[in-house]
Short mmCIF file of C-alpha atoms in Angstrom, two decimals:
data_model
loop_
_atom_site.label_atom_id
_atom_site.label_comp_id
_atom_site.label_asym_id
_atom_site.label_seq_id
_atom_site.Cartn_x
_atom_site.Cartn_y
_atom_site.Cartn_z
CA UNK A 1 37.75 17.25 8.04
CA UNK A 2 38.98 14.58 10.50
CA UNK A 3 37.98 11.03 10.18
CA UNK A 4 36.38 9.94 13.31
CA UNK A 5 37.06 6.30 11.77
CA UNK A 6 39.27 4.68 9.47
CA UNK A 7 39.19 0.75 7.86
CA UNK A 8 42.18 0.23 6.34
CA UNK A 9 44.27 -3.11 4.91
CA UNK A 10 40.36 -4.07 3.72
CA UNK A 11 39.29 -5.46 0.65
CA UNK A 12 36.61 -2.64 0.02
CA UNK A 13 33.76 -3.51 -2.61
CA UNK A 14 31.48 -0.73 -3.00
CA UNK A 15 29.03 -1.41 -5.88
CA UNK A 16 29.33 2.02 -6.88
CA UNK A 17 30.51 1.56 -10.51
CA UNK A 18 32.70 4.51 -10.66
CA UNK A 19 35.45 2.94 -7.98
CA UNK A 20 34.87 -0.95 -7.61
CA UNK A 21 37.37 -2.02 -5.56
CA UNK A 22 39.05 -0.11 -2.73
CA UNK A 23 41.38 -0.97 0.06
CA UNK A 24 40.73 1.82 2.72
CA UNK A 25 38.11 4.49 3.58
CA UNK A 26 37.55 7.02 5.96
CA UNK A 27 34.34 8.11 7.73
CA UNK A 28 32.86 11.18 9.51
CA UNK A 29 29.73 12.02 11.14
CA UNK A 30 28.37 9.02 10.16
CA UNK A 31 29.09 9.54 6.64
CA UNK A 32 31.68 8.54 4.36
CA UNK A 33 34.65 11.08 3.55
CA UNK A 34 37.40 9.46 1.86
CA UNK A 35 37.87 5.92 -0.42
CA UNK A 36 40.89 4.91 -2.11
CA UNK A 37 44.34 3.28 -1.30
CA UNK A 38 45.72 3.48 1.89
CA UNK A 39 47.83 5.92 1.75
CA UNK A 40 45.46 8.67 0.22
CA UNK A 41 42.66 7.55 3.39
CA UNK A 42 44.76 7.63 6.19
CA UNK A 43 45.38 11.49 5.02
CA UNK A 44 42.28 11.97 7.34
CA UNK A 45 43.29 10.61 10.15
CA UNK A 46 44.16 12.57 13.20
CA UNK A 47 44.98 12.08 16.98
CA UNK A 48 41.54 11.56 17.53
CA UNK A 49 41.26 9.20 14.85
CA UNK A 50 40.02 5.18 15.54
CA UNK A 51 42.12 3.12 12.74
CA UNK A 52 40.62 -0.01 12.34
CA UNK A 53 43.12 -2.94 10.21
CA UNK A 54 40.88 -5.58 9.02
CA UNK A 55 43.64 -7.60 7.48
CA UNK A 56 42.36 -8.13 4.46
CA UNK A 57 39.07 -8.66 5.32
CA UNK A 58 35.86 -7.55 2.78
CA UNK A 59 33.67 -4.57 3.54
CA UNK A 60 30.45 -4.25 1.68
CA UNK A 61 27.63 -1.72 1.85
CA UNK A 62 25.20 -3.19 4.69
CA UNK A 63 22.44 -5.06 3.66
CA UNK A 64 18.84 -3.65 3.09
CA UNK A 65 15.66 -5.72 4.06
CA UNK A 66 13.27 -4.06 1.62
CA UNK A 67 10.15 -5.84 2.95
CA UNK A 68 9.95 -7.86 6.60
CA UNK A 69 8.56 -7.71 9.88
CA UNK A 70 10.67 -6.80 12.57
CA UNK A 71 7.41 -6.64 15.01
CA UNK A 72 6.31 -10.41 14.14
CA UNK A 73 10.06 -11.09 14.44
CA UNK A 74 10.58 -10.12 17.18
CA UNK A 75 7.70 -11.02 18.91
CA UNK A 76 7.72 -14.51 17.39
CA UNK A 77 11.62 -14.97 19.24
CA UNK A 78 9.16 -15.33 22.25
CA UNK A 79 6.92 -18.25 20.46
CA UNK A 80 7.13 -21.60 20.37
CA UNK A 81 9.26 -22.47 17.82
CA UNK A 82 7.79 -25.27 15.73
CA UNK A 83 9.97 -24.77 12.03
CA UNK A 84 11.05 -27.99 10.02
CA UNK A 85 14.34 -27.50 11.14
CA UNK A 86 12.96 -28.79 15.18
CA UNK A 87 10.06 -30.09 14.42
CA UNK A 88 10.47 -31.99 11.00
CA UNK A 89 7.36 -34.72 12.33
CA UNK A 90 3.89 -34.40 13.72
CA UNK A 91 5.03 -36.18 16.29
CA UNK A 92 8.09 -33.80 17.58
CA UNK A 93 5.91 -30.86 16.58
CA UNK A 94 3.29 -31.74 19.49
CA UNK A 95 5.58 -32.97 21.59
CA UNK A 96 7.11 -28.85 21.51
CA UNK A 97 3.74 -28.24 21.88
CA UNK A 98 2.90 -30.18 25.26
CA UNK A 99 6.41 -29.39 26.74
CA UNK A 100 5.10 -25.55 26.26
CA UNK A 101 1.95 -26.14 27.64
CA UNK A 102 3.36 -27.32 30.84
CA UNK A 103 4.98 -24.35 31.59
CA UNK A 104 1.73 -21.92 30.15
CA UNK A 105 -0.95 -20.92 32.89
CA UNK A 106 -3.88 -22.53 31.97
CA UNK A 107 -5.59 -18.81 31.53
CA UNK A 108 -2.87 -17.97 28.57
CA UNK A 109 -2.86 -18.23 25.01
CA UNK A 110 -0.16 -20.78 23.72
CA UNK A 111 1.45 -18.73 20.58
CA UNK A 112 3.60 -21.37 18.09
CA UNK A 113 4.87 -20.96 14.68
CA UNK A 114 6.80 -21.74 11.82
CA UNK A 115 5.15 -25.37 11.14
CA UNK A 116 5.57 -26.47 7.36
CA UNK A 117 2.71 -28.61 5.88
CA UNK A 118 5.10 -29.54 2.71
CA UNK A 119 7.90 -30.26 4.60
CA UNK A 120 5.94 -32.26 8.24
CA UNK A 121 6.09 -35.54 8.00
CA UNK A 122 2.63 -36.23 6.90
CA UNK A 123 2.74 -33.66 4.79
CA UNK A 124 -0.83 -32.22 5.33
CA UNK A 125 -2.00 -29.65 8.31
CA UNK A 126 -2.18 -30.55 11.92
CA UNK A 127 -5.47 -30.64 13.11
CA UNK A 128 -7.56 -29.14 15.90
CA UNK A 129 -8.47 -33.06 17.85
CA UNK A 130 -4.67 -33.20 17.32
CA UNK A 131 -3.11 -30.54 19.08
CA UNK A 132 -6.25 -30.84 21.83
CA UNK A 133 -4.12 -34.45 22.68
CA UNK A 134 -1.55 -31.64 23.88
CA UNK A 135 -3.10 -28.55 24.87
CA UNK A 136 -6.03 -29.14 26.79
CA UNK A 137 -8.43 -26.50 27.61
CA UNK A 138 -5.43 -23.79 26.19
CA UNK A 139 -6.22 -21.54 23.46
CA UNK A 140 -3.61 -22.45 21.04
CA UNK A 141 -2.93 -21.54 17.44
CA UNK A 142 -0.29 -22.76 15.20
CA UNK A 143 0.70 -20.21 12.39
CA UNK A 144 2.00 -21.81 9.16
CA UNK A 145 5.51 -20.18 8.17
CA UNK A 146 3.80 -17.99 5.75
CA UNK A 147 1.99 -16.30 8.08
CA UNK A 148 -1.21 -17.07 5.91
CA UNK A 149 -2.80 -19.58 7.70
CA UNK A 150 -2.66 -21.52 10.99
CA UNK A 151 -4.42 -23.86 12.94
CA UNK A 152 -6.57 -23.49 16.10
CA UNK A 153 -7.45 -26.00 18.61
CA UNK A 154 -10.80 -26.80 19.76
CA UNK A 155 -10.60 -24.15 23.13
CA UNK A 156 -9.25 -21.44 20.33
CA UNK A 157 -12.12 -22.08 17.98
CA UNK A 158 -14.41 -22.09 20.96
CA UNK A 159 -13.65 -18.69 22.06
CA UNK A 160 -14.08 -17.48 18.82
CA UNK A 161 -17.59 -19.17 18.50
CA UNK A 162 -16.48 -20.92 15.27
CA UNK A 163 -18.38 -23.80 14.71
CA UNK A 164 -19.75 -25.70 11.74
CA UNK A 165 -21.95 -23.38 10.64
CA UNK A 166 -19.71 -19.85 10.79
CA UNK A 167 -19.84 -18.94 7.15
CA UNK A 168 -16.67 -18.18 5.95
CA UNK A 169 -15.83 -14.57 6.09
CA UNK A 170 -14.78 -12.43 3.19
CA UNK A 171 -11.17 -13.02 1.76
CA UNK A 172 -11.06 -16.09 4.07
CA UNK A 173 -11.56 -19.97 4.64
CA UNK A 174 -12.71 -21.79 7.36
CA UNK A 175 -11.60 -25.29 6.47
CA UNK A 176 -13.91 -28.18 6.90
CA UNK A 177 -13.54 -32.10 6.97
CA UNK A 178 -16.36 -34.26 4.54
CA UNK A 179 -18.86 -34.00 7.13
CA UNK A 180 -18.40 -30.16 7.56
CA UNK A 181 -17.11 -29.76 10.91
CA UNK A 182 -13.69 -27.00 11.04
CA UNK A 183 -10.78 -29.32 11.51
CA UNK A 184 -9.02 -25.58 12.95
CA UNK A 185 -6.99 -25.03 9.87
CA UNK A 186 -8.23 -21.22 9.11
CA UNK A 187 -6.62 -19.39 5.85
CA UNK A 188 -6.18 -16.00 5.28
CA UNK A 189 -8.99 -13.58 7.20
CA UNK A 190 -10.63 -16.17 8.66
CA UNK A 191 -7.24 -16.18 11.09
CA UNK A 192 -9.05 -12.92 12.73
CA UNK A 193 -11.77 -14.71 14.09
CA UNK A 194 -9.65 -16.24 16.37
CA UNK A 195 -6.24 -13.33 16.33
CA UNK A 196 -8.37 -11.12 17.95
CA UNK A 197 -9.05 -12.53 21.00
CA UNK A 198 -5.70 -12.76 21.89
CA UNK A 199 -4.16 -9.72 23.78
CA UNK A 200 -2.35 -7.10 22.02
CA UNK A 201 1.04 -6.54 23.26
CA UNK A 202 1.99 -3.05 24.66
CA UNK A 203 4.14 -0.30 23.54
CA UNK A 204 6.72 -2.00 26.01
CA UNK A 205 6.22 -5.43 24.64
CA UNK A 206 6.59 -4.07 21.18
CA UNK A 207 9.75 -2.03 22.13
CA UNK A 208 11.68 -5.22 23.40
CA UNK A 209 10.15 -6.64 20.24
CA UNK A 210 11.86 -4.42 17.69
CA UNK A 211 15.69 -4.61 20.27
CA UNK A 212 15.40 -8.16 19.60
CA UNK A 213 14.40 -8.28 16.08
CA UNK A 214 17.61 -5.72 15.21
CA UNK A 215 20.03 -7.60 17.42
CA UNK A 216 19.49 -10.49 14.54
CA UNK A 217 19.53 -8.01 11.48
CA UNK A 218 22.79 -6.62 12.85
CA UNK A 219 24.62 -9.71 13.56
CA UNK A 220 23.58 -10.68 9.78
CA UNK A 221 24.55 -7.17 8.89
CA UNK A 222 21.65 -5.84 7.77
CA UNK A 223 21.18 -2.17 8.89
CA UNK A 224 18.06 -1.14 7.35
CA UNK A 225 14.75 -2.39 7.32
CA UNK A 226 10.97 -2.18 5.92
CA UNK A 227 8.35 -3.32 8.34
CA UNK A 228 5.56 -4.24 5.95
CA UNK A 229 2.39 -3.46 7.44
CA UNK A 230 1.53 -1.69 10.82
CA UNK A 231 -2.00 -1.62 11.61
CA UNK A 232 -2.00 -0.10 15.38
CA UNK A 233 -0.71 3.11 16.73
CA UNK A 234 0.98 1.61 19.15
CA UNK A 235 3.31 -0.23 16.80
CA UNK A 236 4.23 3.12 15.59
CA UNK A 237 5.01 4.75 18.81
CA UNK A 238 7.35 1.67 19.67
CA UNK A 239 9.35 2.78 16.69
CA UNK A 240 8.92 6.44 17.85
CA UNK A 241 10.41 5.77 21.36
CA UNK A 242 13.13 3.88 20.43
CA UNK A 243 13.62 6.87 17.96
CA UNK A 244 13.35 9.24 20.53
CA UNK A 245 15.65 7.30 22.99
CA UNK A 246 18.30 6.70 20.37
CA UNK A 247 17.79 3.15 20.91
CA UNK A 248 16.37 1.85 16.99
CA UNK A 249 18.96 -0.83 16.88
CA UNK A 250 18.12 -0.28 12.84
CA UNK A 251 16.90 2.18 10.48
CA UNK A 252 13.30 1.85 9.59
CA UNK A 253 11.18 2.26 7.06
CA UNK A 254 7.02 1.62 7.97
CA UNK A 255 4.37 1.04 5.69
CA UNK A 256 1.11 2.19 6.91
CA UNK A 257 -1.60 -0.67 6.20
CA UNK A 258 -4.68 1.09 4.32
CA UNK A 259 -7.82 -0.24 5.83
CA UNK A 260 -6.82 0.60 9.12
CA UNK A 261 -4.34 3.70 8.86
CA UNK A 262 -5.29 5.19 5.52
CA UNK A 263 -8.47 7.12 6.74
CA UNK A 264 -6.14 9.18 9.67
CA UNK A 265 -3.37 9.68 7.38
CA UNK A 266 -5.81 11.55 5.02
CA UNK A 267 -7.11 13.62 7.61
CA UNK A 268 -3.38 14.42 9.38
CA UNK A 269 -1.94 15.08 6.26
CA UNK A 270 0.77 12.41 6.65
CA UNK A 271 2.83 11.52 3.47
CA UNK A 272 5.18 8.86 2.41
CA UNK A 273 8.82 9.75 3.13
CA UNK A 274 7.93 11.68 6.32
CA UNK A 275 10.48 11.66 9.04
CA UNK A 276 14.62 11.22 8.60
CA UNK A 277 17.23 8.84 7.90
CA UNK A 278 16.92 6.77 11.17
CA UNK A 279 12.70 6.74 10.86
CA UNK A 280 10.78 7.07 7.89
CA UNK A 281 7.12 6.47 7.37
CA UNK A 282 6.75 4.79 3.73
CA UNK A 283 4.13 3.26 0.85
CA UNK A 284 0.61 2.82 1.90
CA UNK A 285 0.20 -0.80 1.51
CA UNK A 286 -2.87 -3.42 1.24
CA UNK A 287 -2.97 -7.49 1.27
CA UNK A 288 -4.62 -8.86 -2.26
CA UNK A 289 -4.45 -12.53 -2.24
CA UNK A 290 -2.27 -15.16 0.23
CA UNK A 291 0.82 -17.18 -0.49
CA UNK A 292 1.56 -20.01 -3.59
CA UNK A 293 3.36 -22.44 -1.04
CA UNK A 294 -0.15 -22.58 0.95
CA UNK A 295 -2.64 -22.59 -2.15
CA UNK A 296 -4.02 -19.55 -1.56
CA UNK A 297 -2.26 -16.61 -4.07
CA UNK A 298 -5.21 -15.80 -6.34
CA UNK A 299 -4.37 -17.62 -9.79
CA UNK A 300 -6.13 -17.81 -13.40
CA UNK A 301 -5.95 -21.24 -13.37
CA UNK A 302 -6.51 -24.11 -10.11
CA UNK A 303 -4.69 -25.62 -8.16
CA UNK A 304 -3.81 -29.11 -9.22
CA UNK A 305 -5.79 -31.70 -8.03
CA UNK A 306 -8.48 -28.81 -6.11
CA UNK A 307 -10.32 -27.90 -9.14
CA UNK A 308 -12.36 -25.36 -7.32
CA UNK A 309 -9.03 -23.35 -5.69
CA UNK A 310 -8.44 -20.82 -7.43
CA UNK A 311 -6.63 -18.78 -4.68
CA UNK A 312 -7.88 -16.14 -2.32
CA UNK A 313 -8.52 -12.45 -3.40
CA UNK A 314 -9.27 -10.03 -0.72
CA UNK A 315 -10.53 -7.39 -2.82
CA UNK A 316 -12.99 -6.45 -6.19
CA UNK A 317 -11.17 -4.37 -8.78
CA UNK A 318 -13.43 -1.51 -7.66
CA UNK A 319 -12.37 -1.46 -3.86
CA UNK A 320 -8.59 -1.95 -4.89
CA UNK A 321 -9.19 0.94 -7.73
CA UNK A 322 -10.75 3.00 -5.07
CA UNK A 323 -7.92 2.32 -2.14
CA UNK A 324 -5.11 3.22 -4.40
CA UNK A 325 -7.17 6.38 -6.24
CA UNK A 326 -6.62 7.60 -2.44
CA UNK A 327 -3.35 6.86 -1.88
CA UNK A 328 -2.52 8.63 -5.48
CA UNK A 329 -4.70 11.48 -4.42
CA UNK A 330 -2.61 11.91 -1.11
CA UNK A 331 0.63 11.88 -3.47
CA UNK A 332 2.07 9.04 -1.79
CA UNK A 333 4.18 5.70 -2.66
CA UNK A 334 1.76 2.24 -2.63
CA UNK A 335 2.59 -0.90 -2.06
CA UNK A 336 0.76 -4.26 -2.47
CA UNK A 337 1.16 -7.72 -1.77
CA UNK A 338 0.52 -10.05 -4.41
CA UNK A 339 1.82 -13.43 -5.54
CA UNK A 340 -0.40 -15.18 -7.70
CA UNK A 341 -0.69 -14.00 -10.90
CA UNK A 342 -4.45 -13.10 -10.77
CA UNK A 343 -4.05 -10.62 -8.08
CA UNK A 344 -0.72 -8.95 -9.93
CA UNK A 345 -2.45 -8.42 -12.63
CA UNK A 346 -5.80 -6.56 -10.57
CA UNK A 347 -2.72 -4.57 -8.51
CA UNK A 348 -1.37 -3.44 -12.06
CA UNK A 349 -4.66 -2.05 -12.84
CA UNK A 350 -5.74 -0.84 -10.10
CA UNK A 351 -2.18 0.92 -10.21
CA UNK A 352 -2.75 2.31 -13.95
CA UNK A 353 -6.59 3.80 -12.49
CA UNK A 354 -5.03 5.64 -10.01
CA UNK A 355 -1.96 6.56 -11.94
CA UNK A 356 -4.17 8.33 -14.64
CA UNK A 357 -6.34 10.21 -12.68
CA UNK A 358 -3.91 11.42 -10.24
CA UNK A 359 -0.08 11.00 -12.22
CA UNK A 360 2.86 11.00 -9.70
CA UNK A 361 6.33 11.70 -12.07
CA UNK A 362 8.13 9.17 -9.94
CA UNK A 363 6.03 7.26 -7.92
CA UNK A 364 7.69 4.09 -7.21
CA UNK A 365 4.61 1.55 -6.84
CA UNK A 366 5.60 -1.81 -5.43
CA UNK A 367 4.50 -5.40 -5.56
CA UNK A 368 5.14 -6.81 -2.69
CA UNK A 369 6.33 -10.48 -3.26
CA UNK A 370 5.31 -10.85 -7.36
CA UNK A 371 5.71 -14.19 -7.18
CA UNK A 372 3.79 -15.85 -10.47
CA UNK A 373 4.18 -13.63 -13.74
CA UNK A 374 2.59 -13.88 -17.49
CA UNK A 375 5.14 -12.29 -20.23
CA UNK A 376 2.38 -9.44 -20.35
CA UNK A 377 2.46 -8.75 -16.48
CA UNK A 378 6.36 -8.14 -16.67
CA UNK A 379 5.65 -5.95 -20.15
CA UNK A 380 2.71 -4.00 -17.93
CA UNK A 381 5.14 -3.39 -14.46
CA UNK A 382 8.01 -2.37 -16.80
CA UNK A 383 5.58 0.03 -18.79
CA UNK A 384 4.32 1.15 -15.34
CA UNK A 385 7.53 1.87 -13.62
CA UNK A 386 6.77 -0.81 -10.39
CA UNK A 387 9.28 -1.86 -8.10
CA UNK A 388 8.62 -5.72 -7.72
CA UNK A 389 10.22 -6.52 -4.13
CA UNK A 390 10.67 -10.29 -3.88
CA UNK A 391 12.28 -13.04 -1.52
CA UNK A 392 14.86 -14.94 -3.31
CA UNK A 393 14.75 -16.98 -0.15
CA UNK A 394 11.17 -18.47 -1.13
CA UNK A 395 13.12 -20.86 -3.65
CA UNK A 396 15.08 -22.29 -1.20
CA UNK A 397 12.85 -22.84 1.86
CA UNK A 398 9.84 -22.89 0.36
CA UNK A 399 10.56 -23.74 -3.24
CA UNK A 400 9.24 -27.89 -3.21
CA UNK A 401 5.72 -26.43 -1.85
CA UNK A 402 5.73 -24.57 -5.05
CA UNK A 403 7.36 -27.21 -7.62
CA UNK A 404 3.92 -29.45 -5.93
CA UNK A 405 1.63 -26.31 -6.89
CA UNK A 406 2.93 -24.78 -10.15
CA UNK A 407 3.98 -26.16 -12.94
CA UNK A 408 7.53 -26.07 -14.98
CA UNK A 409 5.89 -23.54 -17.34
CA UNK A 410 4.60 -21.05 -14.19
CA UNK A 411 8.10 -22.09 -12.46
CA UNK A 412 10.28 -20.66 -15.06
CA UNK A 413 8.39 -17.18 -14.57
CA UNK A 414 8.19 -17.50 -10.61
CA UNK A 415 9.53 -14.76 -8.84
CA UNK A 416 11.48 -13.74 -12.07
CA UNK A 417 14.48 -11.64 -11.12
CA UNK A 418 16.11 -11.87 -14.55
CA UNK A 419 13.50 -11.26 -16.60
CA UNK A 420 13.10 -8.38 -14.09
CA UNK A 421 16.51 -6.95 -14.94
CA UNK A 422 16.23 -7.51 -18.79
CA UNK A 423 13.33 -5.43 -18.77
CA UNK A 424 14.66 -2.46 -16.57
CA UNK A 425 12.29 -2.98 -13.92
CA UNK A 426 13.92 -2.45 -10.60
CA UNK A 427 13.82 -4.98 -8.18
CA UNK A 428 14.44 -4.60 -4.14
CA UNK A 429 15.76 -7.99 -2.36
CA UNK A 430 14.19 -9.09 1.17
CA UNK A 431 13.45 -12.08 3.44
CA UNK A 432 10.01 -11.02 4.81
CA UNK A 433 11.10 -12.16 8.14
CA UNK A 434 9.77 -14.25 10.19
CA UNK A 435 8.03 -16.29 7.16
CA UNK A 436 11.67 -17.50 6.54
CA UNK A 437 15.02 -16.27 8.01
CA UNK A 438 16.75 -13.22 7.23
CA UNK A 439 19.72 -14.20 6.66
CA UNK A 440 21.03 -12.12 3.09
CA UNK A 441 23.47 -14.60 2.43
CA UNK A 442 20.90 -17.57 1.79
CA UNK A 443 18.75 -15.48 -0.51
CA UNK A 444 21.86 -14.32 -2.76
CA UNK A 445 22.81 -17.87 -2.82
CA UNK A 446 19.60 -18.50 -3.98
CA UNK A 447 19.10 -15.87 -6.48
CA UNK A 448 22.13 -17.14 -7.69
CA UNK A 449 22.21 -21.07 -8.40
CA UNK A 450 17.46 -21.06 -8.21
CA UNK A 451 17.48 -23.88 -6.26
CA UNK A 452 15.43 -25.46 -3.22
CA UNK A 453 16.77 -26.62 -0.13
CA UNK A 454 16.56 -30.40 -0.99
CA UNK A 455 18.44 -29.45 -4.75
CA UNK A 456 15.87 -29.08 -7.22
CA UNK A 457 15.61 -26.33 -9.87
CA UNK A 458 13.56 -23.78 -9.51
CA UNK A 459 13.37 -21.81 -12.60
CA UNK A 460 17.00 -22.09 -13.08
CA UNK A 461 16.36 -19.71 -16.01
CA UNK A 462 16.10 -17.02 -13.69
CA UNK A 463 19.63 -16.98 -12.28
CA UNK A 464 21.39 -14.08 -11.69
CA UNK A 465 25.18 -12.87 -10.94
CA UNK A 466 26.39 -12.38 -7.28
CA UNK A 467 26.95 -8.89 -8.46
CA UNK A 468 23.26 -8.56 -9.42
CA UNK A 469 21.92 -10.13 -6.27
CA UNK A 470 24.20 -8.24 -3.76
CA UNK A 471 22.95 -4.87 -5.29
CA UNK A 472 19.66 -5.59 -5.30
CA UNK A 473 20.04 -6.33 -1.85
CA UNK A 474 21.86 -3.12 -1.15
CA UNK A 475 21.10 -0.28 -3.97
CA UNK A 476 17.94 -1.86 -4.83
CA UNK A 477 16.17 -1.39 -1.12
CA UNK A 478 17.53 2.15 -1.41
CA UNK A 479 15.91 2.83 -4.64
CA UNK A 480 12.72 1.15 -3.54
CA UNK A 481 12.53 3.82 -0.73
CA UNK A 482 14.02 7.24 -2.52
CA UNK A 483 17.27 6.67 -0.47
CA UNK A 484 19.58 5.82 -3.80
CA UNK A 485 21.57 9.14 -3.65
CA UNK A 486 22.50 8.41 0.03
CA UNK A 487 22.57 4.43 0.61
CA UNK A 488 22.99 1.21 -0.89
CA UNK A 489 26.55 2.35 -2.06
CA UNK A 490 30.11 3.28 -0.47
CA UNK A 491 30.64 6.09 -2.00
CA UNK A 492 31.68 9.83 -0.59
CA UNK A 493 29.45 11.53 1.36
CA UNK A 494 26.89 8.66 1.81
CA UNK A 495 25.66 7.01 4.50
CA UNK A 496 28.42 4.77 6.91
CA UNK A 497 26.35 1.70 7.26
CA UNK A 498 28.84 -0.96 6.28
CA UNK A 499 29.35 -4.71 6.74
CA UNK A 500 32.83 -6.51 7.37
CA UNK A 501 32.72 -10.39 6.10
CA UNK A 502 35.22 -12.61 6.46
CA UNK A 503 35.75 -13.47 2.96
CA UNK A 504 35.11 -11.58 -1.03
CA UNK A 505 31.73 -12.74 -2.10
CA UNK A 506 33.11 -12.10 -5.69
CA UNK A 507 35.83 -14.84 -5.39
CA UNK A 508 34.26 -17.67 -3.84
CA UNK A 509 32.37 -20.45 -5.30
CA UNK A 510 28.25 -19.47 -4.92
CA UNK A 511 28.09 -22.96 -3.52
CA UNK A 512 30.57 -21.27 -0.25
CA UNK A 513 27.86 -18.02 -0.41
CA UNK A 514 26.09 -19.12 2.82
CA UNK A 515 28.98 -20.05 4.98
CA UNK A 516 29.86 -16.26 4.28
CA UNK A 517 30.27 -14.78 8.19
CA UNK A 518 29.39 -11.41 9.26
CA UNK A 519 32.69 -9.84 11.59
CA UNK A 520 31.33 -5.99 12.33
CA UNK A 521 28.18 -4.11 11.00
CA UNK A 522 28.76 -0.45 11.48
CA UNK A 523 25.94 1.64 11.10
CA UNK A 524 26.09 5.86 11.09
CA UNK A 525 30.02 5.18 11.71
CA UNK A 526 29.74 3.53 14.70
CA UNK A 527 30.58 -0.14 14.87
CA UNK A 528 27.16 -1.91 16.31
CA UNK A 529 27.77 -5.12 16.03
CA UNK A 530 30.94 -7.72 16.69
CA UNK A 531 31.91 -10.77 16.25
#
C-alpha cells in the first residue's frame, strides 16, 4: 500500500503503551498505516504521497471532548458575550447589553450568555430592574455561565406571565425578593417559562452553528465531540444534513434526551451506536440536578448560609428508576447529569435497579460531571462499572465559587480524578462548552495542578500526571463511546485523527501547558486546520 500522507521529522507521542514514541508515521485512506523511524515509514511513500516535514513538532492523537454542546456553543458565538473576561463588573455587563440593545430591533429578543455572579464585582446576580435600565421593552435574557439559570428582564417576564403569584415549577425555582416579587432570576426548569417563548433556530441556523463550533474545535486539536443532549428533531437533522454533504467539521456522537426523544426511539427501534465514524447516536440522557457553583446541585447537606437549600433534584427516585429501566430494556447506553452527591446517589440506585432487571454485559453507562463524591459512591461506581465524564476545567474556571459553596472535606473528593483512576473507574475528560471554553490544554493543566484561576488549591490530592490527563482527553472519550479499538491512540489501523503542537507536553513545565499551540489538525487523514 502506498501512503497518502507521511509525517516525518516528528516527535510522535502515540499514547500507545506498545510503542510510546516514534519519529514518523504514514496514513492510508484515513487510517494510520505505520509508525516508527523515518527510514521504515518512508518505505510507504510513493510518487503521489504528500510528505510533511514537521521540524521536530509533536504529534498526538487528536482530542476527544466527551461532553459538550456544539450547537449551543455555535449559537452562543452570536450572542452578547458577558463572560467575566469581557464583563467583570455589573457596569460593563450592562454597557454591553446597552450597546447590543441599540442594534437590536425592539421586537426581537436580546440574548446574552456567560456571566458568573461569583466573579462579578457585586458578587451577586443582576436583577430584572437593572437589566430594564438598558434594555427597555426588548425581552432580554442573560444566561449564567453554567446554563442552569438565567436573569430575565421585566419585558421577558411579562411575556411569560411570571408574576409574584406564579408558583415554582417542578424542578425549578423563581427567585423572589423579600416582598415576594420575582427578581428575574430563574433557576433550572423555571428557565423554560421564558425560553419556550424565544423563536427556535431553523435547521439552517443550526447548521451554521455547527460549522462555527467545528472551526473552533479544529483550531484546538479536537476532532471528536459528544453533543450532550438534543431535544428537537431539527437538531439531529442539522447534523445529518452536514454529514450527508460531507461537511461535518468534526466527528460527532449525539445524546438524545430521555424526556423528549426516548419514546420516538422506542417506536423506531433506534439504538445507541447507530451511525458511522462521523455521526453516531450516543447515550440516552437526562438531567437530575443543577450546578455546584450555582448552588442548585442536589446535595445531602444544605449550602452554607442557606439552611433550606439542598439544591434541586429534577426527578423522584421512582421516576429515575422507570426512565433507566426503559433505556436498559431498549438495550441502549445511558447517561445522567448529576453533580451533587445526592443526585449521584439517586442515579446510581436507578442504574443498579435497571441493570438488574435488564442486564447489559458491557453497558458503559455514564455520569456526566459527577462532581461531589463520597467514598461509598466511588465504591458503587467501581462495582457497577460506571464511566465518569467530568470537566477538569471546572476547577479552574468555576473553582472559586465551589470554594465558597463547599468545605475542604467536600472539595477533597470534588471531580476526583485520582480517586477514580485508583479504583479503576473509567474517566473521559470534556469541557461542557459553552459553559467553559473548550481548550483541552486548560483542562489538562487543571487536572495536573488542581488550582482555580486565582491560584487557590482545589482538592490538590486529586492531581494526576500529564500523561494520564492526555489519555483521559483522548482514549478516555474513545472508551466511553465503545471506540477504543479505533480512536484515542496512534497505532496501525486506527483512525488518522491527529493534532500537531509546537512543544512536547511531557517535557514542558506544567505551568506552561496552556501556552502549547496547535500547528495542524488532521481528521480522517486530511489536514483540516493549519495555523
